[in-house]
XYZ file of C-alpha atoms in Angstrom:
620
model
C 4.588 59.200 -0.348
C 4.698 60.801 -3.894
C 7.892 58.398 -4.535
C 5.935 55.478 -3.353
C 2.717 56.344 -5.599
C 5.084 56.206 -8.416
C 6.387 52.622 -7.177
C 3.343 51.822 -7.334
C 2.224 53.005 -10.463
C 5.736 50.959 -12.178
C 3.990 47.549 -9.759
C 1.365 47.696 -10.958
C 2.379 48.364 -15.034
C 4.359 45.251 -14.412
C 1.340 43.030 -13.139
C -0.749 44.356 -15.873
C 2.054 42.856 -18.368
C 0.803 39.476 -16.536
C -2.669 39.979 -16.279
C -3.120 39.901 -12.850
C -4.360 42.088 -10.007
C -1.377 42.329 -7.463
C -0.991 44.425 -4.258
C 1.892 47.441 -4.930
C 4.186 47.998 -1.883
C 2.628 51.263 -1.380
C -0.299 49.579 -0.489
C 1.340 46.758 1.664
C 3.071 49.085 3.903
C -0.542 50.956 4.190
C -1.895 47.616 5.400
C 1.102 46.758 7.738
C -0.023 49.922 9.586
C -3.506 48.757 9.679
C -4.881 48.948 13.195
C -6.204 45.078 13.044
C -3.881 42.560 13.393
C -6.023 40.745 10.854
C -5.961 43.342 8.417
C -1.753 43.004 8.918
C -1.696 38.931 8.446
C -3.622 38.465 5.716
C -1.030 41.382 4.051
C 1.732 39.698 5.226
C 0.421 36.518 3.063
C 0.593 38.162 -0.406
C 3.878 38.860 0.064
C 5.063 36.610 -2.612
C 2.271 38.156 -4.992
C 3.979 41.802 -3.956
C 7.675 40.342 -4.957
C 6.804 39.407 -7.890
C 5.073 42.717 -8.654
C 8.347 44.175 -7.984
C 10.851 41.627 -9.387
C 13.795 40.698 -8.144
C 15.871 43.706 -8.333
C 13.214 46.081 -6.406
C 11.915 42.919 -3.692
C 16.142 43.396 -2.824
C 16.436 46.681 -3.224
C 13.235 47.843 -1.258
C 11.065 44.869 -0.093
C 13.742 42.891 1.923
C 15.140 46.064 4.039
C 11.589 47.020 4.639
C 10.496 43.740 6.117
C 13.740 43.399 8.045
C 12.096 46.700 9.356
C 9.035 44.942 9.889
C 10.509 41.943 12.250
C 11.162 44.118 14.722
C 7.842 45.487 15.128
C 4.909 44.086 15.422
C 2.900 41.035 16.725
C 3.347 38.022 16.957
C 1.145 36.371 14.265
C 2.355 38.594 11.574
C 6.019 37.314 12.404
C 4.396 33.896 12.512
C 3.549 34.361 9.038
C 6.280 36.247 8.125
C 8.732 34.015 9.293
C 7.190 31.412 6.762
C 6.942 33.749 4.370
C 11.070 34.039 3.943
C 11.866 30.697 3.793
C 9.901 30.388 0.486
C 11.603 33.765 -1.041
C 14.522 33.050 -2.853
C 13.507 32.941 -6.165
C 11.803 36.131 -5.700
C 14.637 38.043 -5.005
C 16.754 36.498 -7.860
C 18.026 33.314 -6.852
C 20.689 31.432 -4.218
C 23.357 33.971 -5.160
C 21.198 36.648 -3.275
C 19.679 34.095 -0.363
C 22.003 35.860 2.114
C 19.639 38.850 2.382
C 16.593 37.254 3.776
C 19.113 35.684 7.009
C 18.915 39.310 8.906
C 15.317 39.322 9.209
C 14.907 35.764 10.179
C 17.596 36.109 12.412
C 15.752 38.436 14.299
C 12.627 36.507 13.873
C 14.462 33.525 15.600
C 15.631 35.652 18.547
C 11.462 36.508 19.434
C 10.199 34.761 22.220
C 6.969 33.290 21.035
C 7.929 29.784 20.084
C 5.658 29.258 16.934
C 7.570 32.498 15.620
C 10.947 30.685 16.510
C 9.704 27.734 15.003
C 9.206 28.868 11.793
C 12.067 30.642 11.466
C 14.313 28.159 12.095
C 12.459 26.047 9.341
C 13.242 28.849 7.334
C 16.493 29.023 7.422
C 17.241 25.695 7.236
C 15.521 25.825 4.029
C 17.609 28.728 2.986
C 20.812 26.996 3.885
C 19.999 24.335 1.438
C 20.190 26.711 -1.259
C 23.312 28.814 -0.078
C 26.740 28.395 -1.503
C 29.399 26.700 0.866
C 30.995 30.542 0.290
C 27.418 31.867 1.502
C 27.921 28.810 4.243
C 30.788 29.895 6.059
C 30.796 33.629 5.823
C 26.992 34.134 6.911
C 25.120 31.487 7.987
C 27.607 29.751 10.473
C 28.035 33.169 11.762
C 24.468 33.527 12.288
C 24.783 30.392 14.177
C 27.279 31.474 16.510
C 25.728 34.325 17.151
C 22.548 32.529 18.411
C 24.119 30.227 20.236
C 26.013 33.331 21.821
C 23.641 35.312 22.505
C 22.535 36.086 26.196
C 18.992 35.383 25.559
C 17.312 32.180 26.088
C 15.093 32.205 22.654
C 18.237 33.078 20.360
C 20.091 29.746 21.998
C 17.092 27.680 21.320
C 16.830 28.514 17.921
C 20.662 28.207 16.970
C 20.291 24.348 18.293
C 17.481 23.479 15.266
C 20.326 25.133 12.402
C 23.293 23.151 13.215
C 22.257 20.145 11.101
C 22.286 22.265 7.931
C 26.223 22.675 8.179
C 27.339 19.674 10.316
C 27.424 17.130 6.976
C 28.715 20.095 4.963
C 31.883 21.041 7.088
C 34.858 18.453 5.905
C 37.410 20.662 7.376
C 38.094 18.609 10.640
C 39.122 21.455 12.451
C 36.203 23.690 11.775
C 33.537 20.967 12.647
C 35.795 20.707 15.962
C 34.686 23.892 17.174
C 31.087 23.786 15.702
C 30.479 20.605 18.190
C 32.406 22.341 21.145
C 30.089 25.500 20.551
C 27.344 23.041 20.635
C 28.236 21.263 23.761
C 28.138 24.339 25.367
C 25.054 24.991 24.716
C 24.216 20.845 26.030
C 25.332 22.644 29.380
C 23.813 25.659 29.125
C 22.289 27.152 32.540
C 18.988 27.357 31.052
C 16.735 23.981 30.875
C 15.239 25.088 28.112
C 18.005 25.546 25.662
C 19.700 22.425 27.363
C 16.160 20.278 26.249
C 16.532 22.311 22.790
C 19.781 20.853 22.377
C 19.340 17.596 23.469
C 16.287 17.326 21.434
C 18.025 18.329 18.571
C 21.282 16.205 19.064
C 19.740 12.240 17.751
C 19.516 14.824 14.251
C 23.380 15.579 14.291
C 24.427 11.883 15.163
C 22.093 10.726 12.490
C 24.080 12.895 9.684
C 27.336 12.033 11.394
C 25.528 8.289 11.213
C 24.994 9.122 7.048
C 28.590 10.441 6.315
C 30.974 8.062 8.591
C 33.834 9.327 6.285
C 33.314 12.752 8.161
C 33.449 11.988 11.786
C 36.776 11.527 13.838
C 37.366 9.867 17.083
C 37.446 13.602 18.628
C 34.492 14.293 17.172
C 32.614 11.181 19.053
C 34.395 12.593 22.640
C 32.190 15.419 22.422
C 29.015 13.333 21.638
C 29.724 10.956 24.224
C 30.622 14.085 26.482
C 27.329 15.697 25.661
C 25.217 12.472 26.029
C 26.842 12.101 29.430
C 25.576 15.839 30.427
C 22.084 15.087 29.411
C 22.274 11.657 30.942
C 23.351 13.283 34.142
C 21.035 16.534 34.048
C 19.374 17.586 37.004
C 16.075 18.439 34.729
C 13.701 15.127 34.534
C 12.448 17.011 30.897
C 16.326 17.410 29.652
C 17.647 13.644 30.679
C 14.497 11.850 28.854
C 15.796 13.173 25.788
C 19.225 10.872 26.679
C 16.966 7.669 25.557
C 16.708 8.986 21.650
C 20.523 9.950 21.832
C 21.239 7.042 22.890
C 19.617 5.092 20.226
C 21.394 7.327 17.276
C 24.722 6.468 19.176
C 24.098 3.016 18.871
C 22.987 2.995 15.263
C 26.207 4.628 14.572
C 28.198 1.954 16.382
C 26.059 -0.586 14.533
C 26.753 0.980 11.073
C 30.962 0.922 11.758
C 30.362 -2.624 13.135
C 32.275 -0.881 16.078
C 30.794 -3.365 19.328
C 33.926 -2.222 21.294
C 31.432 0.656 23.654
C 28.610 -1.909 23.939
C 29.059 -3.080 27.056
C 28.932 1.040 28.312
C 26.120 1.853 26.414
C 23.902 -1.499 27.675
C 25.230 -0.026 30.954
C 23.846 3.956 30.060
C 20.248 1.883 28.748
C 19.736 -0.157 32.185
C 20.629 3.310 34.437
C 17.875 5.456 31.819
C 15.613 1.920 32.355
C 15.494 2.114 36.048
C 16.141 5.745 36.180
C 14.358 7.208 39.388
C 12.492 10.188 37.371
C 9.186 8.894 35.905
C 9.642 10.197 32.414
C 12.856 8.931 31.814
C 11.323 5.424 32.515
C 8.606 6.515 30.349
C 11.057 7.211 27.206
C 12.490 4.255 27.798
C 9.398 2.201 27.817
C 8.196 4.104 24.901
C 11.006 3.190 23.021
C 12.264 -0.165 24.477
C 11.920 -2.087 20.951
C 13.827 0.110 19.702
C 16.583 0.672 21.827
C 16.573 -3.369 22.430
C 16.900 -4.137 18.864
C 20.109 -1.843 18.479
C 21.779 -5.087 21.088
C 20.528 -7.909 18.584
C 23.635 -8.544 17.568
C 24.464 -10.278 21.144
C 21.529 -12.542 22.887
C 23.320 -12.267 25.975
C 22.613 -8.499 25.827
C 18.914 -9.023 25.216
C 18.749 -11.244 28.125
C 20.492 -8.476 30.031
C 16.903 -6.187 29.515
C 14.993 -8.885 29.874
C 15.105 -8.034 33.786
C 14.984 -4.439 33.116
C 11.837 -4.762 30.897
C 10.178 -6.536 33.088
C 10.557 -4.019 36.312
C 8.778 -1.994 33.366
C 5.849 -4.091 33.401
C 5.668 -3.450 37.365
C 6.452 -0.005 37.231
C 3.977 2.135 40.047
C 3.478 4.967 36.727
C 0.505 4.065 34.648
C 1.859 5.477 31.692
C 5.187 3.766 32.027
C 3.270 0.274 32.127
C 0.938 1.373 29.340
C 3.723 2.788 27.175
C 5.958 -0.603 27.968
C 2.887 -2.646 27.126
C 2.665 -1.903 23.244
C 6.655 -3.306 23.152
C 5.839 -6.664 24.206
C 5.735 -8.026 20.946
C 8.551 -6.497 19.864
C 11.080 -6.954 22.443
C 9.420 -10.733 22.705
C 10.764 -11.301 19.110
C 14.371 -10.280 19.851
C 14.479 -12.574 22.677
C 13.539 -15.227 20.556
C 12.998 -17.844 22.551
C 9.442 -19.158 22.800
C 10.245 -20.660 26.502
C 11.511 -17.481 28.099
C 8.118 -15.967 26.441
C 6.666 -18.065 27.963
C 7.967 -18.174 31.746
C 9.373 -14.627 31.620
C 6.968 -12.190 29.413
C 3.250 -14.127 29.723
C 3.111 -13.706 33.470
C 4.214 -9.853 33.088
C 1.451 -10.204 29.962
C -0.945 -11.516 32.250
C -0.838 -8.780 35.495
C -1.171 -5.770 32.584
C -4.412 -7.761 31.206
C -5.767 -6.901 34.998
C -4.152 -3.814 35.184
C -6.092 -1.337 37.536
C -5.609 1.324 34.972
C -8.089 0.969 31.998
C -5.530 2.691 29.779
C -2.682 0.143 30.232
C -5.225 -2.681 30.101
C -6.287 -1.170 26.464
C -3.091 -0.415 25.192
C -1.757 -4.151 25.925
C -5.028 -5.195 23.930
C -3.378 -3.210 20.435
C -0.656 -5.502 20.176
C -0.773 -8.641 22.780
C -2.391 -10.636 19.899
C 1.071 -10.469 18.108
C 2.808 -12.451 20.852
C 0.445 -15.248 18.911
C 2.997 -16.170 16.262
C 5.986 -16.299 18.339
C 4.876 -19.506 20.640
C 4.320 -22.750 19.797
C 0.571 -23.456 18.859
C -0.367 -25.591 21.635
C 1.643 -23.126 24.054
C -0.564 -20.345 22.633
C -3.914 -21.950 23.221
C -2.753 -22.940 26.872
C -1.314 -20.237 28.015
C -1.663 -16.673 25.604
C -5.931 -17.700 24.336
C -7.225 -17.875 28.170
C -5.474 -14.221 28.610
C -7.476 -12.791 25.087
C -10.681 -14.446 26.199
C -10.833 -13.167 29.282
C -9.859 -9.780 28.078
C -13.161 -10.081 25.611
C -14.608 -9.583 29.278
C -13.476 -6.753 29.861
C -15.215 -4.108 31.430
C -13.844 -1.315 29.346
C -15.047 -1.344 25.663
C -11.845 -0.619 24.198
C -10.031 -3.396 25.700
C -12.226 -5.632 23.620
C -12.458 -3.401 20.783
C -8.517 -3.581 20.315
C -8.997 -7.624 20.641
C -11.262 -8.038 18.068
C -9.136 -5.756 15.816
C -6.247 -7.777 15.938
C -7.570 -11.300 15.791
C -6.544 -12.230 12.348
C -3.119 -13.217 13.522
C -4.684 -15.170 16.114
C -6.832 -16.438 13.862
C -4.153 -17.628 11.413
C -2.151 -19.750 14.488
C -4.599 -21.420 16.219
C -8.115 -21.005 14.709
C -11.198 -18.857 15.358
C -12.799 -21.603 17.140
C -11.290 -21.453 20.209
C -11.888 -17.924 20.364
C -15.641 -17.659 19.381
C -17.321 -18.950 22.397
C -16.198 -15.397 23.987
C -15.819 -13.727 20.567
C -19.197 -13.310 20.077
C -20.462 -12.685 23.815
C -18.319 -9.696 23.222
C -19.132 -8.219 19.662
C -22.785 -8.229 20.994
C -22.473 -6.510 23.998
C -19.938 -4.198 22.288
C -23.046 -3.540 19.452
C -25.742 -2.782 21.848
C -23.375 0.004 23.943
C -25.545 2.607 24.962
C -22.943 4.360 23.895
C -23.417 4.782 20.354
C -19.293 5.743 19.482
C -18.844 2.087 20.821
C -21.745 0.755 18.881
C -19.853 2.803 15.770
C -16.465 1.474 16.437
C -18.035 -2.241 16.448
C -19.532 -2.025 12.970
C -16.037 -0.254 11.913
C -14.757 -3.562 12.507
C -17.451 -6.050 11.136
C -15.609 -6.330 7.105
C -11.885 -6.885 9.109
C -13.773 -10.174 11.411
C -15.585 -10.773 8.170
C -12.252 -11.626 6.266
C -11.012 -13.097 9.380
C -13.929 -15.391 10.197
C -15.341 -16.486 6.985
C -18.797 -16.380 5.257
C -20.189 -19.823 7.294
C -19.133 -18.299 10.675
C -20.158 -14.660 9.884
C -23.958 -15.618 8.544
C -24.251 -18.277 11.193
C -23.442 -15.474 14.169
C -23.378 -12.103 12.658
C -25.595 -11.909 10.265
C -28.428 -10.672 12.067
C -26.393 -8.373 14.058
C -25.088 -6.538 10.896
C -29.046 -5.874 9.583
C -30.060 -5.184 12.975
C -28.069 -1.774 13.022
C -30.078 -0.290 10.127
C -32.791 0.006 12.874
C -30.466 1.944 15.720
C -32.040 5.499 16.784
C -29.099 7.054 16.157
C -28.950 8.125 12.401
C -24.507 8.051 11.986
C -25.167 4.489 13.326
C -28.128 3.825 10.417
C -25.686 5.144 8.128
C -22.780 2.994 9.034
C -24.826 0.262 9.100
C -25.700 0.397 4.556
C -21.725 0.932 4.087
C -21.359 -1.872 6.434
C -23.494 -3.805 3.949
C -21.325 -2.774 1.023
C -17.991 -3.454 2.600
C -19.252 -7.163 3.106
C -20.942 -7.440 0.000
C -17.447 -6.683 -1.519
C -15.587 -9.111 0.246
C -18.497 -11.608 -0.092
C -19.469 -11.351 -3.514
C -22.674 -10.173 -5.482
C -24.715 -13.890 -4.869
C -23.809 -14.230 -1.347
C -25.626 -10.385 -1.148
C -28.046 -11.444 -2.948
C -29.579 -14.183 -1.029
C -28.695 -13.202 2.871
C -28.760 -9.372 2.636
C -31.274 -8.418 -0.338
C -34.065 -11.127 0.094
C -33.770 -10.471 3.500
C -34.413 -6.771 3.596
C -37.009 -7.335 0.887
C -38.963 -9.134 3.233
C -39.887 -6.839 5.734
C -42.752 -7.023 7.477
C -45.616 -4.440 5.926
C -45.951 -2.532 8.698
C -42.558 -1.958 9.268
C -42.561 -0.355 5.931
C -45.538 2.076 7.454
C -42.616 3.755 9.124
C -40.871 6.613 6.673
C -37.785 5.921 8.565
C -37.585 2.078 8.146
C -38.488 2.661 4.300
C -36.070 4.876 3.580
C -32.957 3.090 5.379
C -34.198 0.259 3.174
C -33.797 2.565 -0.137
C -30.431 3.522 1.460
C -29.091 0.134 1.967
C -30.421 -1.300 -1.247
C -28.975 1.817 -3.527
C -25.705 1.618 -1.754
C -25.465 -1.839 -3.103
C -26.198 -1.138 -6.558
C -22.168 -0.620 -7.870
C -21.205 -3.718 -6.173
C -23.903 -6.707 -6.946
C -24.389 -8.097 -10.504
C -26.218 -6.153 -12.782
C -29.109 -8.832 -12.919
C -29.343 -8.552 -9.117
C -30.112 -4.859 -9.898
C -32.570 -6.080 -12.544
C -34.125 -8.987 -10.423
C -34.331 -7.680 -7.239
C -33.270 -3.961 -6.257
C -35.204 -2.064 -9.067
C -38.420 -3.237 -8.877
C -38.126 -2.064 -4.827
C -37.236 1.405 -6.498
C -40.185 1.892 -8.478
C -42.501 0.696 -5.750
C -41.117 3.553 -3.938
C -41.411 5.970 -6.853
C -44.931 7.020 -5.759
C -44.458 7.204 -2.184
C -46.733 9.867 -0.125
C -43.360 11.157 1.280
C -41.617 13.656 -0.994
C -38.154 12.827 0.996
C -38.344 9.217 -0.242
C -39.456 10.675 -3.780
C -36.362 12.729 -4.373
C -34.038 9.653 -2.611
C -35.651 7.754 -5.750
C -34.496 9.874 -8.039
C -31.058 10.236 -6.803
C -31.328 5.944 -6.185
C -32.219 6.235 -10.466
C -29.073 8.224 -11.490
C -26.824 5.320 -9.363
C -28.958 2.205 -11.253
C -28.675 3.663 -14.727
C -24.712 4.279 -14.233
C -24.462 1.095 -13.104
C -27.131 -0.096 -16.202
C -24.561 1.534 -18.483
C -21.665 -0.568 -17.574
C -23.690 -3.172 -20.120
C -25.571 -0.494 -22.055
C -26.711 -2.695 -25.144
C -28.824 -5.215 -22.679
C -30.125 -2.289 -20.811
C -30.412 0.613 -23.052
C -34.315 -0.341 -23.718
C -35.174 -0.670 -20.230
C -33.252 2.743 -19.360
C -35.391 4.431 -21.784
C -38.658 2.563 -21.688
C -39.091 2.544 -17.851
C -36.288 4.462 -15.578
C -36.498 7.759 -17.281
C -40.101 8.034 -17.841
C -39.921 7.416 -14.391
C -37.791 10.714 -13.707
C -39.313 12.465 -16.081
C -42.775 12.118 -14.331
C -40.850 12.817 -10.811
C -39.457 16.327 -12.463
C -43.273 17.034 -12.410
C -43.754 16.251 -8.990
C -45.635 18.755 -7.001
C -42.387 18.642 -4.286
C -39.845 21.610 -5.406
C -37.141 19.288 -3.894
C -38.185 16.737 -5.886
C -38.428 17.919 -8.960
C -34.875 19.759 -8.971
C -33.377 15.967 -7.701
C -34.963 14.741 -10.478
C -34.048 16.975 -12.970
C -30.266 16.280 -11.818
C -30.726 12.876 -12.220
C -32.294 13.100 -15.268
C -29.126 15.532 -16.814
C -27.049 12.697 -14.840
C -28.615 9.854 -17.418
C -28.464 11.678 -20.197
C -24.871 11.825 -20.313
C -24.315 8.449 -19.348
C -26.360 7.203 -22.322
C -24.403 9.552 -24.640
């Protein structure tokens, strides 16, 4: 302990040299012994502080053997952090030259059998490899590999199967990368599932590189991918062979890259079998997916019209999830077809049984994205056939099935016209805006400025106008709230004069008792301040000011200090032209504050004051 004091002592002379107050090792291996775990985590986070306390030649000499120490024994969320910790060290022991040290302790870490802990190990030393020699490549960290992927522990395999794309690109020797791939397809049939999904999970990764450095891969090298996407394509575990869907995709991109169509017809082959594979979650990959994996074929029609079928069985699929994960690829998979009269006999009847899909889920996720399939018919094809499918989905029972709609009408919009749509458009939008929910009523207004730009200022003041003011009076205070930005949003895509006249004389003309209410006078304040920065600065003058100082006197001290703060926001804006309205600044808004930092309210008069410092240094 004596020898450790003196370690110590020689940390913390070094620190001092920096100025800074860092933990000595004595003290972290103190804390690593502390009886709370918490004590031990937060220890384990200085770590880098402690290294460079040290420098480089003591973190090797002492730090790095200790903490190797330390990854064998203790909990798991000081490994967790630990684990992190590692992949960040290499400049603190000295550089890439002496990376190779921190592999023993991570190696251990990526042998636990808490995933997070694996998790971040792996990370971290992939990050190491990046920094290692192709000396330091072969003679430790491919041997750390193999001994993962060796070992007789599940966790050890699993880990090995995230590190092999840090030395696949980086082996030219043919023959070397030869045995790397067979070590790796035999962990594809290893006897646990979970190092089998591990590897297949990881394998899209490996063909991607392979994918990004052509020059590298042999024909030999592609018999063991195609013999490992056959194993997961065959594997008796539904969660291994889903994984087949995003291998077969990288395969394909590959192919694609070498202009190599010679395996095309196979792999259509492999892509119908995952399609109409009997396990549920295969289907749902390749639902999930299907645009993708579809477009890798677009360099033959005749292959697209091959899935056509195949999609469609999608569409009918008895899983929910399939049909709602198949449903967002319409529009997609429509394009690659093509062909606005198979759309139309082939995809809007399948488009039309998901719009009254029993499952409210499918029914919402066809809403996202149906509205694309707008562009890709001919316009009097869309309003005959696509429009009565949106309208009646503005029915809807479930309010995100009209909430995804009306958020994806512009491109509906730009092909055929709002006017076909706004008959049921706005039947919708009102029922959506008095929800009892109030989230719905929330989500609504979120969408007001997008069917603002979409619909134009003659349709929006004719049919929304009174909606959008209406929601400054909802009992639910987020929803009040909304409402003023709301206001803003429009006034911004409207301009300053169109505010002016249907928002600002509007509110100004409340009805005197309504402004009895402290609520309704306040949301007025609210709505008129958060207007200030975007209407002309003799709208400000004219019309929102004079509403301010009204106000300035008002029995309520919260509407007092909501004055004062509503001052500071007028003046900045004021000083945007500060010779026109430098007099008035002085002569009437901050005698104004100055009497309010008097007020007999504490609040007040410290919101005041602010406000008051606030103008100051604007006018400066």
């Amino acid at each position: 302990m004596t020898e450790n004091h003196t370690q110590s002592k020689e940390g913390e002379h070094e620190v001092g040299k920096n100025g800074e107050d860092l933990y000595p090792l004595a003290l972290l291996m103190d804390e690593l012994k502390h009886d709370d775990i918490a004590n031990r985590v937060e220890a384990m986070k200085k770590l880098d502080t402690i290294a460079l306390a040290l420098g480089p030649q003591r973190t090797r000499d002492e730090l790095v053997p200790f903490l190797t120490e330390v990854a064998q024994d203790d909990e798991d969320e000081v490994f967790a952090v630990l684990a992190e910790q590692l992949g960040k060290f290499v400049p603190y022991i000295g550089g890439s030259k002496f990376a190779t040290l921190l592999l023993p302790a991570l190696e251990i870490l990526a042998s636990t059998e808490e995933t997070l802990v694996r998790d971040k190990a792996v990370e971290s030393l992939n990050n190491i490899a990046q920094e290692l020699s192709e000396d330091q490549l072969f003679h430790d960290f491919i041997p750390l590999i193999e001994h993962l992927a060796t070992a007789e522990w599940f966790s050890s395999k699993v880990s090995s199967c995230g590190l092999f794309k840090s030395v696949l690109a980086r082996v030219k020797d043919d023959k070397f990368r030869k045995e790397l791939l067979a070590l790796y397809l035999q962990l594809i049939q290893d006897d646990t599932p979970m190092v089998r999904r591990a590897a297949g999970k990881n394998l899209p990764t490996l063909i991607d590189l392979l994918t990004q450095n052509p020059d590298l891969s042999t024909a030999e090298d592609w018999d063991y991918i195609s013999n490992m996407f056959q194993k997961v394509i065959g594997d008796s575990q539904d969660s291994v062979k889903f994984l087949a869907v995003d291998i077969l995709i990288s395969i394909l991109k590959f192919f694609n890259k070498k202009k190599d169509i010679t395996h095309s017809k196979d792999l259509l082959h492999s892509a119908v079998q995952m399609i109409g594979d009997e396990a549920w979650r295969v289907r749902y990959m390749a639902a999930d997916r299907f645009d993708e994996l579809a477009s890798q074929f677009a360099f033959d029609s005749h292959y697209i019209e091959e899935l056509t079928s195949p999609f469609l069985a999608l569409c009918e699929d008895n899983e929910s999830d399939v049909r709602k994960a198949v449903a967002k690829q319409l529009p997609g998979f429509s394009k690659l077809l093509g062909n606005p009269e198979i759309i139309l006999k082939k995809i809007l009847p399948a488009v039309q049984n998901l719009s009254m899909d029993e499952s409210e889920a499918v029914r919402a996720s066809l809403a996202s994205e149906v509205t694309n399939l707008a562009p890709l018919l001919q316009k009097q094809d869309a309003i005959d056939h696509l429009i009565p499918i949106l309208l009646n989905m503005l029915k809807d029972e479930y309010p995100d099935v009209r909430l995804n709609i009306i958020a994806k009408l512009k491109v509906v919009n730009d092909v055929v016209g709002i006017t076909l749509l706004s008959e049921n458009l706005l039947p919708a939008i009102t029922e959506l805006a008095k929800d009892v929910n109030w989230r719905v009523r929330m989500a609504i207004i979120d969408y007001i400025p997008l069917l603002a730009e979409q619909l134009g200022v003659e349709f929006f003041d004719q049919q929304l106008g009174d909606l959008c003011l209406s929601w400054l009076w909802d009992t639910v205070y987020s929803i009040r709230n909304a409402a003023v930005v709301n206001l803003r949003k429009l006034t911004e895509i409207f301009g300053s004069d169109w505010s002016r006249d249907e928002i600002i004389a509007r509110l100004l003309k409340s009805d005197s008792q309504l402004l009895e209410n402290f609520v309704y006078r306040i949301t007025l304040l609210n709505a008129l301040t958060e207007l200030v920065p975007v209407v002309s600065l003799e709208v400000v003058n004219d019309k929102i000011l004079p509403f301010i100082n009204h106000l300035a006197e008002d029995a309520v001290p919260n509407i007092r200090f909501n004055v004062a703060k509503s001052y500071a926001v007028v003046i900045e804006s004021f000083c945007k032209d500060k010779p026109k309205y430098l007099e008035l600044i002085n002569t009437s808004i901050i005698p104004a504050l100055e009497k309010l930092c008097n007020d007999e309210d504490v609040d007040v008069r410290y919101f005041a004051s602010q406000s008051l410092e606030e103008a100051k240094a604007c006018l400066n």
